[in-house]
Structures are given as structure tokens and as C-alpha cells.
PDB file of C-alpha atoms in Angstrom:
ATOM      1  CA  MET A1418       0.237  -0.139  -0.134  1.00  0.00           C
ATOM      2  CA  PRO A1419       1.483   3.172  -1.122  1.00  0.00           C
ATOM      3  CA  SER A1420       2.768   5.253   1.522  1.00  0.00           C
ATOM      4  CA  SER A1421      -0.034   8.259   0.856  1.00  0.00           C
ATOM      5  CA  SER A1422      -2.542   6.245   1.638  1.00  0.00           C
ATOM      6  CA  VAL A1423      -1.309   4.849   4.932  1.00  0.00           C
ATOM      7  CA  ALA A1424      -0.941   8.807   5.953  1.00  0.00           C
ATOM      8  CA  ASP A1425      -4.242   8.983   4.377  1.00  0.00           C
ATOM      9  CA  LEU A1426      -6.254   6.352   7.434  1.00  0.00           C
ATOM     10  CA  SER A1427      -3.910   7.443   9.832  1.00  0.00           C
ATOM     11  CA  SER A1428      -5.537  10.909   9.327  1.00  0.00           C
ATOM     12  CA  ILE A1429      -8.873   9.775   8.844  1.00  0.00           C
ATOM     13  CA  LEU A1430      -8.008   7.574  12.171  1.00  0.00           C
ATOM     14  CA  THR A1431      -6.780  10.707  14.239  1.00  0.00           C
ATOM     15  CA  CYS A1432      -9.798  12.737  12.942  1.00  0.00           C
ATOM     16  CA  SER A1433     -12.261  10.500  13.879  1.00  0.00           C
ATOM     17  CA  ILE A1434     -11.139   9.382  17.433  1.00  0.00           C
ATOM     18  CA  ALA A1435     -10.994  13.134  17.861  1.00  0.00           C
ATOM     19  CA  VAL A1436     -14.244  13.594  17.013  1.00  0.00           C
ATOM     20  CA  LEU A1437     -15.632  10.888  19.337  1.00  0.00           C
ATOM     21  CA  GLY A1438     -12.714  12.398  21.714  1.00  0.00           C
ATOM     22  CA  ALA A1439     -15.358  15.308  21.456  1.00  0.00           C
ATOM     23  CA  MET A1440     -18.250  14.079  22.198  1.00  0.00           C
ATOM     24  CA  TYR A1441     -17.287  11.729  25.028  1.00  0.00           C
ATOM     25  CA  PRO A1442     -14.794  13.920  26.432  1.00  0.00           C
ATOM     26  CA  GLN A1443     -14.909  11.284  29.598  1.00  0.00           C
ATOM     27  CA  ASP A1444     -13.971   8.075  27.964  1.00  0.00           C
ATOM     28  CA  THR A1445     -11.934   6.220  29.089  1.00  0.00           C
ATOM     29  CA  HIS A1446     -11.413   3.911  26.316  1.00  0.00           C
ATOM     30  CA  LEU A1447     -11.424   7.265  23.846  1.00  0.00           C
ATOM     31  CA  MET A1448      -8.830   8.220  25.751  1.00  0.00           C
ATOM     32  CA  GLU A1449      -6.248   5.613  25.946  1.00  0.00           C
ATOM     33  CA  LEU A1450      -6.842   5.334  21.833  1.00  0.00           C
ATOM     34  CA  GLY A1451      -6.165   8.945  21.324  1.00  0.00           C
ATOM     35  CA  SER A1452      -2.844   8.474  23.003  1.00  0.00           C
ATOM     36  CA  ILE A1453      -2.147   5.699  20.936  1.00  0.00           C
ATOM     37  CA  VAL A1454      -2.787   7.200  17.732  1.00  0.00           C
ATOM     38  CA  GLY A1455      -1.355  10.498  18.575  1.00  0.00           C
ATOM     39  CA  VAL A1456      -4.452  12.613  19.154  1.00  0.00           C
ATOM     40  CA  PRO A1457      -3.446  15.629  20.632  1.00  0.00           C
ATOM     41  CA  GLU A1458      -5.628  17.057  24.090  1.00  0.00           C
ATOM     42  CA  VAL A1459      -7.915  19.653  23.824  1.00  0.00           C
ATOM     43  CA  ALA A1460      -7.661  21.879  26.319  1.00  0.00           C
ATOM     44  CA  GLU A1461     -10.666  22.786  28.911  1.00  0.00           C
ATOM     45  CA  PRO A1462     -11.840  26.046  27.675  1.00  0.00           C
ATOM     46  CA  GLN A1463     -10.849  28.866  30.781  1.00  0.00           C
ATOM     47  CA  LYS A1464     -13.927  30.246  32.522  1.00  0.00           C
ATOM     48  CA  PRO A1465     -14.039  33.681  32.470  1.00  0.00           C
ATOM     49  CA  THR A1466     -12.791  35.675  35.278  1.00  0.00           C
ATOM     50  CA  ALA A1467     -14.845  37.677  37.115  1.00  0.00           C
ATOM     51  CA  PRO A1468     -13.858  41.772  37.022  1.00  0.00           C
ATOM     52  CA  ILE A1469     -11.948  42.526  39.450  1.00  0.00           C
ATOM     53  CA  LYS A1470     -14.996  45.248  40.647  1.00  0.00           C
ATOM     54  CA  PHE A1471     -17.074  42.374  41.063  1.00  0.00           C
ATOM     55  CA  MET A1472     -14.360  40.374  43.706  1.00  0.00           C
ATOM     56  CA  GLY A1473     -14.402  44.431  45.517  1.00  0.00           C
ATOM     57  CA  THR A1474     -18.249  44.233  45.332  1.00  0.00           C
ATOM     58  CA  ARG A1475     -17.899  40.982  47.174  1.00  0.00           C
ATOM     59  CA  LEU A1476     -15.749  41.643  49.901  1.00  0.00           C
ATOM     60  CA  ARG A1477     -17.802  45.026  50.431  1.00  0.00           C
ATOM     61  CA  CYS A1478     -20.680  42.370  51.329  1.00  0.00           C
ATOM     62  CA  MET A1479     -19.337  40.059  53.513  1.00  0.00           C
ATOM     63  CA  GLU A1480     -17.569  43.273  55.360  1.00  0.00           C
ATOM     64  CA  LEU A1481     -20.051  45.025  56.226  1.00  0.00           C
ATOM     65  CA  GLU A1482     -22.224  41.404  56.770  1.00  0.00           C
ATOM     66  CA  GLU A1483     -19.694  40.507  59.550  1.00  0.00           C
ATOM     67  CA  LYS A1484     -19.910  44.260  61.048  1.00  0.00           C
ATOM     68  CA  LEU A1485     -24.564  44.572  60.877  1.00  0.00           C
ATOM     69  CA  ALA A1486     -24.511  40.759  62.174  1.00  0.00           C
ATOM     70  CA  ALA A1487     -21.741  41.423  65.257  1.00  0.00           C
ATOM     71  CA  LEU A1488     -23.862  44.954  65.958  1.00  0.00           C
ATOM     72  CA  ILE A1489     -27.213  42.930  65.845  1.00  0.00           C
ATOM     73  CA  ALA A1490     -26.143  40.535  67.990  1.00  0.00           C
ATOM     74  CA  LYS A1491     -24.921  42.743  70.900  1.00  0.00           C
ATOM     75  CA  LEU A1492     -28.093  44.872  70.300  1.00  0.00           C
ATOM     76  CA  THR A1493     -30.435  42.102  71.465  1.00  0.00           C
ATOM     77  CA  SER A1494     -28.537  41.031  74.108  1.00  0.00           C
ATOM     78  CA  VAL A1495     -28.955  43.978  76.972  1.00  0.00           C
ATOM     79  CA  THR A1496     -31.435  45.283  78.195  1.00  0.00           C
ATOM     80  CA  TYR A1497     -32.917  48.625  78.576  1.00  0.00           C
ATOM     81  CA  PRO A1498     -33.726  50.639  81.371  1.00  0.00           C
ATOM     82  CA  PHE A1499     -33.292  54.159  80.003  1.00  0.00           C
ATOM     83  CA  LYS A1500     -34.654  55.956  76.695  1.00  0.00           C
ATOM     84  CA  ASP A1501     -31.449  57.002  76.146  1.00  0.00           C
ATOM     85  CA  ASP A1502     -29.665  53.669  75.912  1.00  0.00           C
ATOM     86  CA  VAL A1503     -32.265  52.492  73.297  1.00  0.00           C
ATOM     87  CA  PHE A1504     -31.930  55.834  70.905  1.00  0.00           C
ATOM     88  CA  ASP A1505     -27.662  55.045  71.020  1.00  0.00           C
ATOM     89  CA  ALA A1506     -28.756  51.869  69.900  1.00  0.00           C
ATOM     90  CA  MET A1507     -30.793  52.964  66.887  1.00  0.00           C
ATOM     91  CA  SER A1508     -28.524  55.641  66.307  1.00  0.00           C
ATOM     92  CA  SER A1509     -25.770  52.633  65.976  1.00  0.00           C
ATOM     93  CA  LEU A1510     -28.114  50.486  63.276  1.00  0.00           C
ATOM     94  CA  ARG A1511     -28.940  54.209  61.528  1.00  0.00           C
ATOM     95  CA  GLN A1512     -24.876  54.506  60.803  1.00  0.00           C
ATOM     96  CA  HIS A1513     -24.798  51.007  59.226  1.00  0.00           C
ATOM     97  CA  ASP A1514     -27.860  51.290  57.538  1.00  0.00           C
ATOM     98  CA  GLN A1515     -26.400  54.140  55.663  1.00  0.00           C
ATOM     99  CA  MET A1516     -23.581  51.795  55.211  1.00  0.00           C
ATOM    100  CA  LEU A1517     -25.673  49.707  53.110  1.00  0.00           C
ATOM    101  CA  CYS A1518     -26.495  52.634  51.056  1.00  0.00           C
ATOM    102  CA  GLU A1519     -23.449  53.813  49.803  1.00  0.00           C
ATOM    103  CA  LEU A1520     -22.581  50.052  48.591  1.00  0.00           C
ATOM    104  CA  GLU A1521     -26.015  49.606  46.884  1.00  0.00           C
ATOM    105  CA  GLU A1522     -25.505  52.456  45.251  1.00  0.00           C
ATOM    106  CA  TYR A1523     -21.695  51.178  44.740  1.00  0.00           C
ATOM    107  CA  ILE A1524     -23.798  48.041  43.648  1.00  0.00           C
ATOM    108  CA  SER A1525     -25.841  49.432  41.026  1.00  0.00           C
ATOM    109  CA  ALA A1526     -22.797  50.811  39.100  1.00  0.00           C
ATOM    110  CA  ASP A1527     -21.801  46.640  38.904  1.00  0.00           C
ATOM    111  CA  LEU A1528     -24.704  45.380  36.203  1.00  0.00           C
ATOM    112  CA  PRO A1529     -22.534  41.502  36.510  1.00  0.00           C
ATOM    113  CA  ALA A1530     -23.153  41.688  40.388  1.00  0.00           C
ATOM    114  CA  LYS A1531     -26.358  43.444  40.920  1.00  0.00           C
ATOM    115  CA  GLU A1532     -28.496  40.313  40.480  1.00  0.00           C
ATOM    116  CA  GLU A1533     -26.613  38.789  42.671  1.00  0.00           C
ATOM    117  CA  PHE A1534     -25.446  41.021  45.667  1.00  0.00           C
ATOM    118  CA  LEU A1535     -28.410  43.751  45.008  1.00  0.00           C
ATOM    119  CA  TYR A1536     -30.804  41.480  45.100  1.00  0.00           C
ATOM    120  CA  GLY A1537     -29.630  39.054  47.153  1.00  0.00           C
ATOM    121  CA  ASN A1538     -27.092  40.402  49.709  1.00  0.00           C
ATOM    122  CA  CYS A1539     -28.096  43.847  50.634  1.00  0.00           C
ATOM    123  CA  ALA A1540     -31.605  43.032  50.445  1.00  0.00           C
ATOM    124  CA  ASN A1541     -31.476  40.542  53.473  1.00  0.00           C
ATOM    125  CA  MET A1542     -28.971  43.441  55.002  1.00  0.00           C
ATOM    126  CA  ARG A1543     -32.029  45.989  54.897  1.00  0.00           C
ATOM    127  CA  ALA A1544     -34.484  43.335  56.159  1.00  0.00           C
ATOM    128  CA  THR A1545     -32.233  42.846  59.516  1.00  0.00           C
ATOM    129  CA  ILE A1546     -31.901  46.129  60.265  1.00  0.00           C
ATOM    130  CA  ARG A1547     -35.189  46.803  59.599  1.00  0.00           C
ATOM    131  CA  GLU A1548     -36.536  43.765  61.840  1.00  0.00           C
ATOM    132  CA  THR A1549     -34.052  44.978  64.345  1.00  0.00           C
ATOM    133  CA  MET A1550     -35.136  48.721  64.023  1.00  0.00           C
ATOM    134  CA  GLN A1551     -38.668  47.473  65.078  1.00  0.00           C
ATOM    135  CA  TYR A1552     -37.566  45.285  68.253  1.00  0.00           C
ATOM    136  CA  LEU A1553     -35.748  48.034  69.344  1.00  0.00           C
ATOM    137  CA  GLN A1554     -39.094  50.540  68.794  1.00  0.00           C
ATOM    138  CA  VAL A1555     -40.218  47.332  71.166  1.00  0.00           C
ATOM    139  CA  GLN A1556     -37.682  48.096  73.745  1.00  0.00           C
ATOM    140  CA  LEU A1557     -38.558  52.196  73.534  1.00  0.00           C
ATOM    141  CA  GLN A1558     -41.961  51.160  75.153  1.00  0.00           C
ATOM    142  CA  THR A1559     -40.627  49.406  78.462  1.00  0.00           C
ATOM    143  CA  THR A1560     -38.348  51.553  79.932  1.00  0.00           C
ATOM    144  CA  PHE A1561     -38.893  54.152  82.152  1.00  0.00           C
ATOM    145  CA  ASP A1562     -40.610  57.687  81.416  1.00  0.00           C
ATOM    146  CA  ALA A1563     -38.915  60.680  82.862  1.00  0.00           C
ATOM    147  CA  LYS A1564     -40.589  60.589  86.886  1.00  0.00           C
ATOM    148  CA  GLY A1565     -39.570  56.852  86.659  1.00  0.00           C
ATOM    149  CA  GLN A1566     -36.057  57.169  85.447  1.00  0.00           C
ATOM    150  CA  ALA A1567     -35.046  60.437  88.167  1.00  0.00           C
ATOM    151  CA  ASP A1568     -36.688  57.796  90.719  1.00  0.00           C
ATOM    152  CA  TYR A1569     -34.410  54.619  90.133  1.00  0.00           C
ATOM    153  CA  LEU A1570     -31.600  56.601  89.620  1.00  0.00           C
ATOM    154  CA  MET A1571     -31.924  59.305  92.480  1.00  0.00           C
ATOM    155  CA  ARG A1572     -33.758  56.687  94.935  1.00  0.00           C
ATOM    156  CA  PRO A1573     -30.391  54.941  96.327  1.00  0.00           C
ATOM    157  CA  LEU A1574     -28.963  59.288  96.809  1.00  0.00           C
ATOM    158  CA  ARG A1575     -32.459  59.723  98.904  1.00  0.00           C
ATOM    159  CA  ARG A1576     -32.523  56.622 100.784  1.00  0.00           C
ATOM    160  CA  LYS A1577     -28.562  57.985 102.610  1.00  0.00           C
ATOM    161  CA  VAL A1578     -29.452  61.585 103.128  1.00  0.00           C
ATOM    162  CA  HIS A1579     -32.872  60.299 104.404  1.00  0.00           C
ATOM    163  CA  HIS A1580     -30.559  57.933 106.572  1.00  0.00           C
ATOM    164  CA  ALA A1581     -28.108  60.503 107.537  1.00  0.00           C
ATOM    165  CA  ARG A1582     -31.084  63.177 108.220  1.00  0.00           C
ATOM    166  CA  LYS A1583     -33.178  60.124 110.758  1.00  0.00           C
ATOM    167  CA  LEU A1584     -29.601  59.851 112.685  1.00  0.00           C
ATOM    168  CA  LEU A1585     -29.759  63.263 113.038  1.00  0.00           C
ATOM    169  CA  THR A1586     -32.934  63.744 114.452  1.00  0.00           C
ATOM    170  CA  VAL A1587     -32.373  61.208 117.280  1.00  0.00           C
ATOM    171  CA  LEU A1588     -29.050  63.107 118.165  1.00  0.00           C
ATOM    172  CA  ARG A1589     -30.726  66.421 118.275  1.00  0.00           C
ATOM    173  CA  LYS A1590     -33.770  64.693 120.558  1.00  0.00           C
ATOM    174  CA  LYS A1591     -30.884  63.229 122.911  1.00  0.00           C
ATOM    175  CA  VAL A1592     -28.957  66.212 123.157  1.00  0.00           C
ATOM    176  CA  PHE A1593     -31.743  69.473 122.999  1.00  0.00           C
ATOM    177  CA  LEU A1594     -34.336  67.400 124.604  1.00  0.00           C
ATOM    178  CA  HIS A1595     -32.504  64.623 127.028  1.00  0.00           C
ATOM    179  CA  ASN A1596     -29.647  67.489 127.870  1.00  0.00           C
ATOM    180  CA  ASP A1597     -27.467  63.820 127.212  1.00  0.00           C
ATOM    181  CA  SER A1598     -24.500  64.379 125.348  1.00  0.00           C
ATOM    182  CA  THR A1599     -23.179  60.536 125.510  1.00  0.00           C
ATOM    183  CA  ASP A1600     -21.290  59.289 122.658  1.00  0.00           C
ATOM    184  CA  VAL A1601     -22.732  62.120 120.653  1.00  0.00           C
ATOM    185  CA  GLY A1602     -18.776  62.412 119.336  1.00  0.00           C
ATOM    186  CA  VAL A1603     -19.214  58.809 117.595  1.00  0.00           C
ATOM    187  CA  GLN A1604     -22.584  59.156 116.147  1.00  0.00           C
ATOM    188  CA  LEU A1605     -21.675  62.381 114.927  1.00  0.00           C
ATOM    189  CA  HIS A1606     -18.703  60.617 112.882  1.00  0.00           C
ATOM    190  CA  THR A1607     -21.182  58.076 112.316  1.00  0.00           C
ATOM    191  CA  ILE A1608     -22.891  61.209 110.148  1.00  0.00           C
ATOM    192  CA  GLU A1609     -20.378  62.576 108.874  1.00  0.00           C
ATOM    193  CA  ALA A1610     -19.076  59.338 107.327  1.00  0.00           C
ATOM    194  CA  LEU A1611     -22.645  59.046 105.188  1.00  0.00           C
ATOM    195  CA  LEU A1612     -22.136  63.028 104.353  1.00  0.00           C
ATOM    196  CA  LEU A1613     -18.698  61.940 102.802  1.00  0.00           C
ATOM    197  CA  ASP A1614     -19.401  59.208 100.879  1.00  0.00           C
ATOM    198  CA  ALA A1615     -22.351  61.102  99.266  1.00  0.00           C
ATOM    199  CA  GLU A1616     -19.806  64.167  98.602  1.00  0.00           C
ATOM    200  CA  GLU A1617     -17.628  61.694  97.134  1.00  0.00           C
ATOM    201  CA  THR A1618     -19.819  59.006  94.869  1.00  0.00           C
ATOM    202  CA  ASP A1619     -23.872  60.048  95.221  1.00  0.00           C
ATOM    203  CA  LEU A1620     -23.311  63.980  94.399  1.00  0.00           C
ATOM    204  CA  GLN A1621     -20.670  63.226  91.792  1.00  0.00           C
ATOM    205  CA  PHE A1622     -23.654  61.993  89.480  1.00  0.00           C
ATOM    206  CA  ASP A1623     -23.350  63.012  85.964  1.00  0.00           C
ATOM    207  CA  CYS A1624     -27.660  64.123  85.376  1.00  0.00           C
ATOM    208  CA  HIS A1625     -26.020  65.575  82.072  1.00  0.00           C
ATOM    209  CA  ALA A1626     -24.726  62.271  80.953  1.00  0.00           C
ATOM    210  CA  PHE A1627     -28.267  62.143  80.040  1.00  0.00           C
ATOM    211  CA  HIS A1628     -30.707  63.720  77.373  1.00  0.00           C
ATOM    212  CA  TYR A1629     -34.059  62.026  77.906  1.00  0.00           C
ATOM    213  CA  GLY A1630     -35.108  63.391  80.941  1.00  0.00           C
ATOM    214  CA  ARG A1631     -32.032  65.385  82.103  1.00  0.00           C
ATOM    215  CA  ASP A1632     -34.114  68.481  84.624  1.00  0.00           C
ATOM    216  CA  LEU A1633     -35.933  66.321  86.200  1.00  0.00           C
ATOM    217  CA  LEU A1634     -32.637  64.221  87.009  1.00  0.00           C
ATOM    218  CA  ILE A1635     -31.508  67.988  88.219  1.00  0.00           C
ATOM    219  CA  GLU A1636     -34.242  68.930  89.941  1.00  0.00           C
ATOM    220  CA  GLU A1637     -34.098  66.327  92.118  1.00  0.00           C
ATOM    221  CA  LYS A1638     -30.387  66.534  92.802  1.00  0.00           C
ATOM    222  CA  ASP A1639     -30.635  69.676  93.717  1.00  0.00           C
ATOM    223  CA  ARG A1640     -33.145  68.621  96.024  1.00  0.00           C
ATOM    224  CA  ILE A1641     -31.147  65.948  97.521  1.00  0.00           C
ATOM    225  CA  ILE A1642     -28.243  68.316  97.923  1.00  0.00           C
ATOM    226  CA  ALA A1643     -29.945  70.773  99.986  1.00  0.00           C
ATOM    227  CA  GLU A1644     -31.009  67.956 102.702  1.00  0.00           C
ATOM    228  CA  TRP A1645     -27.168  67.489 102.619  1.00  0.00           C
ATOM    229  CA  LYS A1646     -26.976  71.194 103.548  1.00  0.00           C
ATOM    230  CA  LEU A1647     -29.137  70.876 106.019  1.00  0.00           C
ATOM    231  CA  VAL A1648     -27.679  67.717 107.359  1.00  0.00           C
ATOM    232  CA  ARG A1649     -24.338  69.729 107.241  1.00  0.00           C
ATOM    233  CA  ARG A1650     -25.978  72.661 109.005  1.00  0.00           C
ATOM    234  CA  ASP A1651     -27.817  70.200 111.991  1.00  0.00           C
ATOM    235  CA  ILE A1652     -24.212  68.605 112.962  1.00  0.00           C
ATOM    236  CA  ARG A1653     -22.872  72.031 113.158  1.00  0.00           C
ATOM    237  CA  GLN A1654     -25.822  72.891 115.842  1.00  0.00           C
ATOM    238  CA  VAL A1655     -25.453  69.332 117.702  1.00  0.00           C
ATOM    239  CA  ARG A1656     -21.540  70.475 117.956  1.00  0.00           C
ATOM    240  CA  ARG A1657     -21.998  73.805 119.317  1.00  0.00           C
ATOM    241  CA  ALA A1658     -24.691  72.419 121.854  1.00  0.00           C
ATOM    242  CA  THR A1659     -21.925  70.074 122.898  1.00  0.00           C
ATOM    243  CA  LYS A1660     -19.759  71.996 123.389  1.00  0.00           C
ATOM    244  CA  GLU A1661     -21.071  75.026 125.098  1.00  0.00           C
ATOM    245  CA  GLY A1662     -22.396  71.698 127.905  1.00  0.00           C
ATOM    246  CA  PRO A1663     -25.745  70.532 129.162  1.00  0.00           C
ATOM    247  CA  ALA A1664     -28.613  73.089 130.238  1.00  0.00           C
ATOM    248  CA  SER A1665     -30.638  72.976 132.598  1.00  0.00           C
ATOM    249  CA  SER A1666     -34.219  71.781 131.651  1.00  0.00           C
ATOM    250  CA  SER A1667     -35.935  75.454 133.474  1.00  0.00           C
ATOM    251  CA  SER A1668     -33.009  77.922 131.621  1.00  0.00           C
ATOM    252  CA  PRO A1669     -33.902  80.358 128.769  1.00  0.00           C
ATOM    253  CA  SER A1670     -31.113  78.567 126.436  1.00  0.00           C
ATOM    254  CA  SER A1671     -33.149  74.834 127.101  1.00  0.00           C
ATOM    255  CA  SER A1672     -36.274  76.560 125.668  1.00  0.00           C
ATOM    256  CA  SER A1673     -34.766  78.445 122.750  1.00  0.00           C
ATOM    257  CA  SER A1674     -33.100  74.465 121.931  1.00  0.00           C
ATOM    258  CA  LEU A1675     -35.886  73.029 122.375  1.00  0.00           C
ATOM    259  CA  LEU A1676     -37.969  76.017 119.439  1.00  0.00           C
ATOM    260  CA  GLU A1677     -34.501  75.177 117.161  1.00  0.00           C
ATOM    261  CA  PHE A1678     -35.541  71.487 117.077  1.00  0.00           C
ATOM    262  CA  ARG A1679     -38.399  71.995 116.333  1.00  0.00           C
ATOM    263  CA  ALA A1680     -38.698  74.091 113.372  1.00  0.00           C
ATOM    264  CA  ALA A1681     -35.673  71.569 112.216  1.00  0.00           C
ATOM    265  CA  SER A1682     -37.265  68.922 112.074  1.00  0.00           C
ATOM    266  CA  PRO A1683     -39.559  68.283 109.191  1.00  0.00           C
ATOM    267  CA  CYS A1684     -42.908  66.750 109.335  1.00  0.00           C
ATOM    268  CA  GLN A1685     -41.724  63.791 106.918  1.00  0.00           C
ATOM    269  CA  TYR A1686     -39.478  62.461 110.205  1.00  0.00           C
TER     270      TYR A1686
END
């Protein structure tokens, strides 16, 4: 057989195997046969790589999703006794909503990414923000009103000054009514310790840290400060009286002391 005929048959066989291999690319027998007769391997077409902007969109979505998830986990894991706390939480959520708006504008200019990210990831994040805002609105309804907030915050401060006033009432009765100065110094020291503690802690309370109900907090604190001033005044009176020594029950000083006691003793005691 002429060599040209052999070459033609070889070419026909090679082409036939190549065609079959293209039709059945996973057939191992055709792969082996093709390697024997020298059918060149056809490289698989490479998938077009995503545009750089598409990759940037994916990263920005993932970053915002992580930030939003962390924020919502924090906001939904705490209690909200005060309205200011809820307002702060809402403000943080609105900041993330603004970041989402900026991301949506960015994605809108990226047509290949719009369907996947704008109508997928961004829509889910917006729904999550809306649900969390509704949750915070419910929390807002369960917080203290202005009066309840003032009562809650000022109650410990009032309790301490009332305790000091009651101790002073008993001490003044002892000194001015019964002319008894026994252990007055010890009792005054106890009351002065309460006064010092109030000056260093209670009276340092910053009403201006609150926006909602601030005016009422300031009014309540001013009342407590006024009561502590009365405590300080009564302490000075008792000290002066005990330094002068006990007075007789029939002396004018005793009568004036009794009037002084009555004038300085509020009816609430």
C-alpha cells in the first residue's frame, strides 16, 4: 500500500477518534486510543474571570454583613432600662443603614454583580436592619418615663440622705430634749461619714450624661443637695451645743433649743 494511502488512513483515524473524544470527553477508552494514535489533547476552555470590581463587591458585602451581624448580636443581648440607651442603639443601627445605602449605590454601577448582591445580600441586610429597628421600637416602649427614670436613679441617693437625717433627728432629741451628750462624738462621726461618702460618690452623679429626662434629674439632685446642706447645718448645731455643755431644763437656752429643734425637724420624720 502506498505510503500516501497509509498517511490518509492515519489522518482519518486520528480525526475520527478526535471527534469521538470531543463527543464523549469522559470515555477512558477513547482517551487511551487517542493517546496511542497521537490525538492532541484539547485544553478545556477557561472560564472568564470575574471582573476586579465584582471581587471588590463581594468583599464589601462580606465585610458589612459581618459588622451588621456583630452589631445586632450586641443590641439584642442587652436590656434597655433607659430611653437614651435605646436611642444610642438606634443611632448605631442607622449608621450601618447608611453604609448599606453606600454599598447599594456602589453595586448599582456594577451590572454583573447587581442581581446577586443587590437583590440578594443587600436585600437580606436591609430586612435585618428593619426587623432590628422594630425590635428597638418595642424596647423603647418598656423603658422608664422621665419620672420613673429619676426615681430609679435618685432613690439610692435619697435613701442615704434620709438615713442621715433620721440619725440626726434622734441625736438632736438626745442632745436638745434630754440634755444627754453621751457618745455624741461617735454618732456625729457616723453621720459625717455618710456625708463624706455622699460628696465623693452620690453627688458626683452626672445628670448631663442623660438627654431624656435631664431636667427632672437635675431637679431631684438639687433637692438631695439641699437636704445634705441641712444635715451639715444640723451637725454644726449639735457640735456647738455639746461644746457649750448640757443646759438646765428651766433655763432660757433650753427653751430656745427646744424651739430650734422643732423648727429644724421636718414633719416627714
